[in-house]
Amino acid sequence: MMKYKIDKTIKTFNVRSRKLSTTQINNINLYWPLIGINLDTKKFLMNKNDFLNSYSPAILEIGFGFGESLIYLSQKYKNINFVGIEVYVPGISYCLKKIHELNLKNIRIIYVNALYFFIYYTQNIKFYKINIFFPDPWPKRKHHKRRIIQKELIKSIIKNLLVNGTLHIITDSLSYYESILRILRKFDRLQNISKIFQNSLCKETITHSRFEKKALIKKNKIYNILYKKIF
Ligand SMILES: C[S@@+](CC[C@H](N)C(=O)[O-])C[C@H]1O[C@@H](n2cnc3c(N)ncnc32)[C@H](O)[C@@H]1O
């Protein structure tokens, strides 16, 4: 069964209660046991043979939606492990089915509020790269507090990135872009390398995701923000 940990008090997303279709439920029942990670035990963080261990650092995507970028990158970089975090169940269901159809062995999915994940589950994990593609922009000023990229999340991200690891954020909201830069500039352990992409993985600025497609259709400017953890 797909187990989850969602703290509804931190509302960076809307919890939608529309009923899942039979197909969506079937996808979850069939593929979650193969691809999902349940967070009811911390064991998976400790076991050196497990997916998330310090010997083969993974790339984490927060809020993967329907998983297009996860799937694209994991197909291209088969020797790297990918972990996706999402709270939107129809997206998770779709992504599970795709991962299974494509027989991808290097992706795991976690159904959890990312803020909760960083607080309770990441003591021993260091990621090689953390991607946040098109986070909900919450455009109204009164909703800015619901934006996922806040000082606290960045502190956790720094703690869980390897030295020389990168944080890659993409948005098409100018006001969110400016606010993200204001936040990131405060951390001296992070260096802005947006202009000098250093390796091929960092050059992957096309996400193939739904929100990227929407942004392109609207002809919105897309902002890539890339920071490296320097110590
Ligand atoms: C605007 S969508 C972008 C989805 C995808 N990255 C894309 O580019 O199409 C933002 C996604 O972040 C997810 N999200 C928002 N807050 C989250 C949180 N605290 N933990 C995990 N996922 C979250 C939402 O459920 C949503 O699917």
mmCIF file of C-alpha atoms and ligand atoms in Angstrom:
data_model
loop_
_atom_site.group_PDB
_atom_site.id
_atom_site.type_symbol
_atom_site.label_atom_id
_atom_site.label_comp_id
_atom_site.label_asym_id
_atom_site.label_seq_id
_atom_site.Cartn_x
_atom_site.Cartn_y
_atom_site.Cartn_z
ATOM 1 C CA MET A 1 0.000 0.000 0.000
ATOM 2 C CA MET A 2 1.173 3.527 -0.724
ATOM 3 C CA LYS A 3 1.830 5.171 2.626
ATOM 4 C CA TYR A 4 2.283 8.863 3.028
ATOM 5 C CA LYS A 5 3.266 11.593 5.405
ATOM 6 C CA ILE A 6 1.664 14.919 4.710
ATOM 7 C CA ASP A 7 1.626 17.746 7.188
ATOM 8 C CA LYS A 8 -1.357 19.745 6.050
ATOM 9 C CA THR A 9 -0.382 22.750 8.147
ATOM 10 C CA ILE A 10 2.318 23.784 5.653
ATOM 11 C CA LYS A 11 0.341 24.679 2.566
ATOM 12 C CA THR A 12 2.737 25.009 -0.340
ATOM 13 C CA PHE A 13 0.149 23.031 -2.300
ATOM 14 C CA ASN A 14 -3.603 22.575 -2.385
ATOM 15 C CA VAL A 15 -4.786 19.191 -1.199
ATOM 16 C CA ARG A 16 -7.268 18.191 -3.885
ATOM 17 C CA SER A 17 -9.814 15.617 -2.863
ATOM 18 C CA ARG A 18 -11.232 14.612 -6.279
ATOM 19 C CA LYS A 19 -11.781 10.875 -6.479
ATOM 20 C CA LEU A 20 -9.135 8.874 -8.283
ATOM 21 C CA SER A 21 -10.207 6.860 -11.325
ATOM 22 C CA THR A 22 -10.017 3.066 -11.280
ATOM 23 C CA THR A 23 -7.020 3.210 -13.627
ATOM 24 C CA GLN A 24 -5.204 5.614 -11.323
ATOM 25 C CA ILE A 25 -5.863 3.374 -8.325
ATOM 26 C CA ASN A 26 -4.761 0.285 -10.265
ATOM 27 C CA ASN A 27 -1.498 1.964 -11.265
ATOM 28 C CA ILE A 28 -0.779 2.712 -7.624
ATOM 29 C CA ASN A 29 -1.685 -0.761 -6.407
ATOM 30 C CA LEU A 30 0.391 -2.446 -9.096
ATOM 31 C CA TYR A 31 3.484 -0.284 -9.283
ATOM 32 C CA TRP A 32 3.877 1.432 -5.911
ATOM 33 C CA PRO A 33 5.285 -1.707 -4.258
ATOM 34 C CA LEU A 34 7.964 -1.828 -6.985
ATOM 35 C CA ILE A 35 8.868 1.846 -7.238
ATOM 36 C CA GLY A 36 7.595 3.696 -4.166
ATOM 37 C CA ILE A 37 9.470 4.263 -0.935
ATOM 38 C CA ASN A 38 7.334 4.230 2.202
ATOM 39 C CA LEU A 39 8.518 6.509 4.936
ATOM 40 C CA ASP A 40 7.125 4.655 7.911
ATOM 41 C CA THR A 41 10.568 3.334 8.689
ATOM 42 C CA LYS A 42 13.905 5.066 8.716
ATOM 43 C CA LYS A 43 15.662 1.821 7.865
ATOM 44 C CA PHE A 44 16.055 2.671 4.197
ATOM 45 C CA LEU A 45 18.212 5.623 5.135
ATOM 46 C CA MET A 46 20.644 3.504 7.096
ATOM 47 C CA ASN A 47 21.101 0.504 4.838
ATOM 48 C CA LYS A 48 24.222 0.952 2.732
ATOM 49 C CA ASN A 49 22.877 -1.330 0.030
ATOM 50 C CA ASP A 50 19.768 0.711 -0.312
ATOM 51 C CA PHE A 51 18.823 3.153 -3.017
ATOM 52 C CA LEU A 52 19.567 6.270 -1.033
ATOM 53 C CA ASN A 53 23.043 5.664 0.231
ATOM 54 C CA SER A 54 26.161 7.724 0.320
ATOM 55 C CA TYR A 55 28.024 5.488 -2.162
ATOM 56 C CA SER A 56 25.820 6.248 -5.144
ATOM 57 C CA PRO A 57 24.432 9.703 -4.555
ATOM 58 C CA ALA A 58 21.074 10.336 -6.143
ATOM 59 C CA ILE A 59 19.447 13.286 -7.847
ATOM 60 C CA LEU A 60 16.312 14.481 -6.095
ATOM 61 C CA GLU A 61 13.400 16.245 -7.772
ATOM 62 C CA ILE A 62 10.946 18.052 -5.517
ATOM 63 C CA GLY A 63 7.397 18.431 -6.876
ATOM 64 C CA PHE A 64 7.805 16.389 -10.076
ATOM 65 C CA GLY A 65 4.148 16.730 -11.134
ATOM 66 C CA PHE A 66 3.609 13.978 -13.731
ATOM 67 C CA GLY A 67 7.316 13.079 -13.720
ATOM 68 C CA GLU A 68 8.296 13.982 -17.284
ATOM 69 C CA SER A 69 11.634 15.496 -16.255
ATOM 70 C CA LEU A 70 12.451 12.612 -13.877
ATOM 71 C CA ILE A 71 11.747 10.110 -16.606
ATOM 72 C CA TYR A 72 13.631 12.030 -19.264
ATOM 73 C CA LEU A 73 16.756 12.381 -17.109
ATOM 74 C CA SER A 74 16.682 8.832 -15.780
ATOM 75 C CA GLN A 75 16.493 7.463 -19.330
ATOM 76 C CA LYS A 76 19.410 9.599 -20.366
ATOM 77 C CA TYR A 77 21.588 8.942 -17.290
ATOM 78 C CA LYS A 78 20.976 5.283 -16.562
ATOM 79 C CA ASN A 79 23.872 4.952 -14.106
ATOM 80 C CA ILE A 80 22.506 7.688 -11.818
ATOM 81 C CA ASN A 81 19.751 7.127 -9.273
ATOM 82 C CA PHE A 82 16.784 9.497 -9.218
ATOM 83 C CA VAL A 83 14.328 10.153 -6.410
ATOM 84 C CA GLY A 84 11.115 12.086 -6.958
ATOM 85 C CA ILE A 85 8.972 13.648 -4.257
ATOM 86 C CA GLU A 86 5.372 14.643 -4.942
ATOM 87 C CA VAL A 87 2.069 15.055 -3.120
ATOM 88 C CA TYR A 88 -0.199 15.099 -6.200
ATOM 89 C CA VAL A 89 -1.546 11.556 -6.434
ATOM 90 C CA PRO A 90 -2.771 11.592 -10.096
ATOM 91 C CA GLY A 91 0.760 12.724 -11.059
ATOM 92 C CA ILE A 92 2.321 9.945 -8.983
ATOM 93 C CA SER A 93 -0.024 7.372 -10.519
ATOM 94 C CA TYR A 94 0.846 8.462 -14.072
ATOM 95 C CA CYS A 95 4.552 8.540 -13.331
ATOM 96 C CA LEU A 96 4.546 5.061 -11.749
ATOM 97 C CA LYS A 97 2.926 3.609 -14.863
ATOM 98 C CA LYS A 98 5.441 5.292 -17.174
ATOM 99 C CA ILE A 99 8.414 4.131 -15.086
ATOM 100 C CA HIS A 100 7.100 0.593 -15.246
ATOM 101 C CA GLU A 101 6.354 0.699 -18.989
ATOM 102 C CA LEU A 102 9.833 2.013 -19.731
ATOM 103 C CA ASN A 103 11.376 -0.521 -17.349
ATOM 104 C CA LEU A 104 13.419 2.162 -15.602
ATOM 105 C CA LYS A 105 15.294 0.766 -12.636
ATOM 106 C CA ASN A 106 16.931 3.959 -11.451
ATOM 107 C CA ILE A 107 13.914 5.927 -10.128
ATOM 108 C CA ARG A 108 12.145 5.795 -6.786
ATOM 109 C CA ILE A 109 9.115 7.839 -5.801
ATOM 110 C CA ILE A 110 8.243 9.222 -2.370
ATOM 111 C CA TYR A 111 4.753 10.505 -1.529
ATOM 112 C CA VAL A 112 5.487 13.162 1.025
ATOM 113 C CA ASN A 113 5.422 16.869 1.708
ATOM 114 C CA ALA A 114 9.008 17.820 0.835
ATOM 115 C CA LEU A 115 9.256 20.111 3.865
ATOM 116 C CA TYR A 116 8.319 17.220 6.107
ATOM 117 C CA PHE A 117 10.799 14.945 4.291
ATOM 118 C CA PHE A 118 13.691 17.270 5.017
ATOM 119 C CA ILE A 119 12.752 17.697 8.658
ATOM 120 C CA TYR A 120 12.333 14.041 9.508
ATOM 121 C CA TYR A 121 13.979 11.756 6.980
ATOM 122 C CA THR A 122 17.214 13.038 5.584
ATOM 123 C CA GLN A 123 19.771 12.757 8.385
ATOM 124 C CA ASN A 124 22.114 10.463 6.443
ATOM 125 C CA ILE A 125 21.381 11.447 2.874
ATOM 126 C CA LYS A 126 23.512 13.575 0.607
ATOM 127 C CA PHE A 127 22.155 14.306 -2.830
ATOM 128 C CA TYR A 128 24.302 15.006 -5.835
ATOM 129 C CA LYS A 129 21.784 17.415 -7.302
ATOM 130 C CA ILE A 130 18.402 18.771 -6.203
ATOM 131 C CA ASN A 131 15.950 19.934 -8.855
ATOM 132 C CA ILE A 132 12.867 22.050 -8.303
ATOM 133 C CA PHE A 133 11.237 22.678 -11.663
ATOM 134 C CA PHE A 134 8.392 25.177 -11.950
ATOM 135 C CA PRO A 135 7.433 25.301 -8.271
ATOM 136 C CA ASP A 136 3.937 26.750 -7.730
ATOM 137 C CA PRO A 137 4.507 30.507 -8.024
ATOM 138 C CA TRP A 138 1.644 31.610 -5.745
ATOM 139 C CA PRO A 139 1.488 34.970 -7.574
ATOM 140 C CA LYS A 140 -0.735 36.897 -5.129
ATOM 141 C CA ARG A 141 1.299 38.737 -2.504
ATOM 142 C CA LYS A 142 -0.872 37.387 0.317
ATOM 143 C CA HIS A 143 0.043 33.856 -0.834
ATOM 144 C CA HIS A 144 3.814 34.375 -1.060
ATOM 145 C CA LYS A 145 4.227 32.653 2.301
ATOM 146 C CA ARG A 146 2.999 29.470 0.592
ATOM 147 C CA ARG A 147 5.911 29.418 -1.843
ATOM 148 C CA ILE A 148 8.025 26.330 -1.238
ATOM 149 C CA ILE A 149 11.338 28.121 -1.683
ATOM 150 C CA GLN A 150 11.934 29.795 1.650
ATOM 151 C CA LYS A 151 14.994 30.198 3.857
ATOM 152 C CA GLU A 152 14.211 27.088 5.918
ATOM 153 C CA LEU A 153 13.987 24.778 2.894
ATOM 154 C CA ILE A 154 17.265 26.121 1.504
ATOM 155 C CA LYS A 155 18.991 25.454 4.855
ATOM 156 C CA SER A 156 17.827 21.830 4.662
ATOM 157 C CA ILE A 157 18.856 21.540 1.037
ATOM 158 C CA ILE A 158 22.369 22.757 1.844
ATOM 159 C CA LYS A 159 22.596 20.202 4.640
ATOM 160 C CA ASN A 160 21.639 17.418 2.241
ATOM 161 C CA LEU A 161 23.711 18.363 -0.797
ATOM 162 C CA LEU A 162 27.205 17.024 -1.389
ATOM 163 C CA VAL A 163 29.977 19.609 -1.612
ATOM 164 C CA ASN A 164 30.066 20.610 -5.301
ATOM 165 C CA GLY A 165 26.473 19.356 -5.553
ATOM 166 C CA THR A 166 23.995 21.660 -7.258
ATOM 167 C CA LEU A 167 20.565 23.098 -6.663
ATOM 168 C CA HIS A 168 18.679 23.759 -9.886
ATOM 169 C CA ILE A 169 15.463 25.767 -9.834
ATOM 170 C CA ILE A 170 13.459 26.728 -12.911
ATOM 171 C CA THR A 171 10.571 29.167 -12.892
ATOM 172 C CA ASP A 172 8.679 31.339 -15.355
ATOM 173 C CA SER A 173 7.538 33.799 -12.680
ATOM 174 C CA LEU A 174 9.670 36.932 -12.542
ATOM 175 C CA SER A 175 8.577 37.825 -9.022
ATOM 176 C CA TYR A 176 9.343 34.297 -7.769
ATOM 177 C CA TYR A 177 12.701 34.358 -9.590
ATOM 178 C CA GLU A 178 13.644 37.593 -7.844
ATOM 179 C CA SER A 179 12.528 36.302 -4.468
ATOM 180 C CA ILE A 180 14.497 33.033 -4.939
ATOM 181 C CA LEU A 181 17.657 34.972 -5.781
ATOM 182 C CA ARG A 182 17.195 37.210 -2.731
ATOM 183 C CA ILE A 183 16.965 34.106 -0.539
ATOM 184 C CA LEU A 184 19.851 32.181 -2.138
ATOM 185 C CA ARG A 185 22.246 35.144 -2.015
ATOM 186 C CA LYS A 186 22.083 35.054 1.788
ATOM 187 C CA PHE A 187 23.851 31.676 1.930
ATOM 188 C CA ASP A 188 27.621 31.881 1.669
ATOM 189 C CA ARG A 189 27.891 28.109 1.243
ATOM 190 C CA LEU A 190 26.172 28.511 -2.121
ATOM 191 C CA GLN A 191 27.717 29.978 -5.247
ATOM 192 C CA ASN A 192 25.648 31.191 -8.172
ATOM 193 C CA ILE A 193 26.821 29.259 -11.232
ATOM 194 C CA SER A 194 23.782 30.023 -13.368
ATOM 195 C CA LYS A 195 26.004 31.606 -16.007
ATOM 196 C CA ILE A 196 28.715 28.945 -16.012
ATOM 197 C CA PHE A 197 27.001 25.600 -16.210
ATOM 198 C CA GLN A 198 29.760 23.183 -15.318
ATOM 199 C CA ASN A 199 28.814 19.711 -16.363
ATOM 200 C CA SER A 200 26.455 18.118 -18.804
ATOM 201 C CA LEU A 201 23.857 17.323 -16.152
ATOM 202 C CA CYS A 202 23.685 20.956 -15.156
ATOM 203 C CA LYS A 203 23.216 21.921 -18.775
ATOM 204 C CA GLU A 204 19.921 20.034 -18.822
ATOM 205 C CA THR A 205 17.737 23.095 -18.791
ATOM 206 C CA ILE A 206 14.886 21.566 -20.775
ATOM 207 C CA THR A 207 12.607 19.701 -18.398
ATOM 208 C CA HIS A 208 9.979 18.363 -20.876
ATOM 209 C CA SER A 209 7.470 18.879 -18.060
ATOM 210 C CA ARG A 210 3.858 19.988 -18.321
ATOM 211 C CA PHE A 211 4.517 23.315 -16.678
ATOM 212 C CA GLU A 212 7.432 23.971 -18.969
ATOM 213 C CA LYS A 213 5.193 23.256 -21.981
ATOM 214 C CA LYS A 214 2.571 25.658 -20.594
ATOM 215 C CA ALA A 215 5.230 28.341 -20.115
ATOM 216 C CA LEU A 216 6.486 27.850 -23.676
ATOM 217 C CA ILE A 217 2.966 28.049 -25.141
ATOM 218 C CA LYS A 218 2.404 31.302 -23.265
ATOM 219 C CA LYS A 219 5.854 32.461 -24.510
ATOM 220 C CA ASN A 220 6.870 33.217 -20.922
ATOM 221 C CA LYS A 221 10.495 33.874 -20.144
ATOM 222 C CA ILE A 222 12.005 30.888 -18.341
ATOM 223 C CA TYR A 223 14.570 31.532 -15.588
ATOM 224 C CA ASN A 224 17.195 28.900 -14.745
ATOM 225 C CA ILE A 225 18.765 29.295 -11.335
ATOM 226 C CA LEU A 226 21.757 27.097 -10.611
ATOM 227 C CA TYR A 227 23.739 27.199 -7.378
ATOM 228 C CA LYS A 228 26.632 25.039 -6.258
ATOM 229 C CA LYS A 229 27.380 24.127 -2.641
ATOM 230 C CA ILE A 230 30.998 25.183 -2.208
ATOM 231 C CA PHE A 231 31.692 24.008 1.383
HETATM 232 C C1 LIG B 1 3.523 23.861 -10.705
HETATM 233 S S1 LIG B 1 3.684 22.140 -10.403
HETATM 234 C C2 LIG B 1 5.123 21.715 -11.355
HETATM 235 C C3 LIG B 1 5.201 20.261 -11.623
HETATM 236 C C4 LIG B 1 6.392 19.816 -12.493
HETATM 237 N N1 LIG B 1 7.651 20.081 -11.844
HETATM 238 C C5 LIG B 1 6.335 20.473 -13.837
HETATM 239 O O1 LIG B 1 7.264 21.249 -14.166
HETATM 240 O O2 LIG B 1 5.374 20.206 -14.599
HETATM 241 C C6 LIG B 1 4.346 22.111 -8.753
HETATM 242 C C7 LIG B 1 4.271 20.718 -8.138
HETATM 243 O O3 LIG B 1 4.884 20.768 -6.853
HETATM 244 C C8 LIG B 1 4.146 19.938 -5.978
HETATM 245 N N2 LIG B 1 4.397 20.406 -4.597
HETATM 246 C C9 LIG B 1 4.065 21.610 -4.071
HETATM 247 N N3 LIG B 1 4.436 21.684 -2.786
HETATM 248 C C10 LIG B 1 5.014 20.491 -2.500
HETATM 249 C C11 LIG B 1 5.578 19.951 -1.310
HETATM 250 N N4 LIG B 1 5.612 20.662 -0.173
HETATM 251 N N5 LIG B 1 6.066 18.697 -1.346
HETATM 252 C C12 LIG B 1 6.023 17.959 -2.493
HETATM 253 N N6 LIG B 1 5.490 18.415 -3.659
HETATM 254 C C13 LIG B 1 4.991 19.665 -3.647
HETATM 255 C C14 LIG B 1 2.692 20.122 -6.412
HETATM 256 O O4 LIG B 1 1.881 19.039 -6.010
HETATM 257 C C15 LIG B 1 2.849 20.221 -7.929
HETATM 258 O O5 LIG B 1 2.696 18.981 -8.563
#
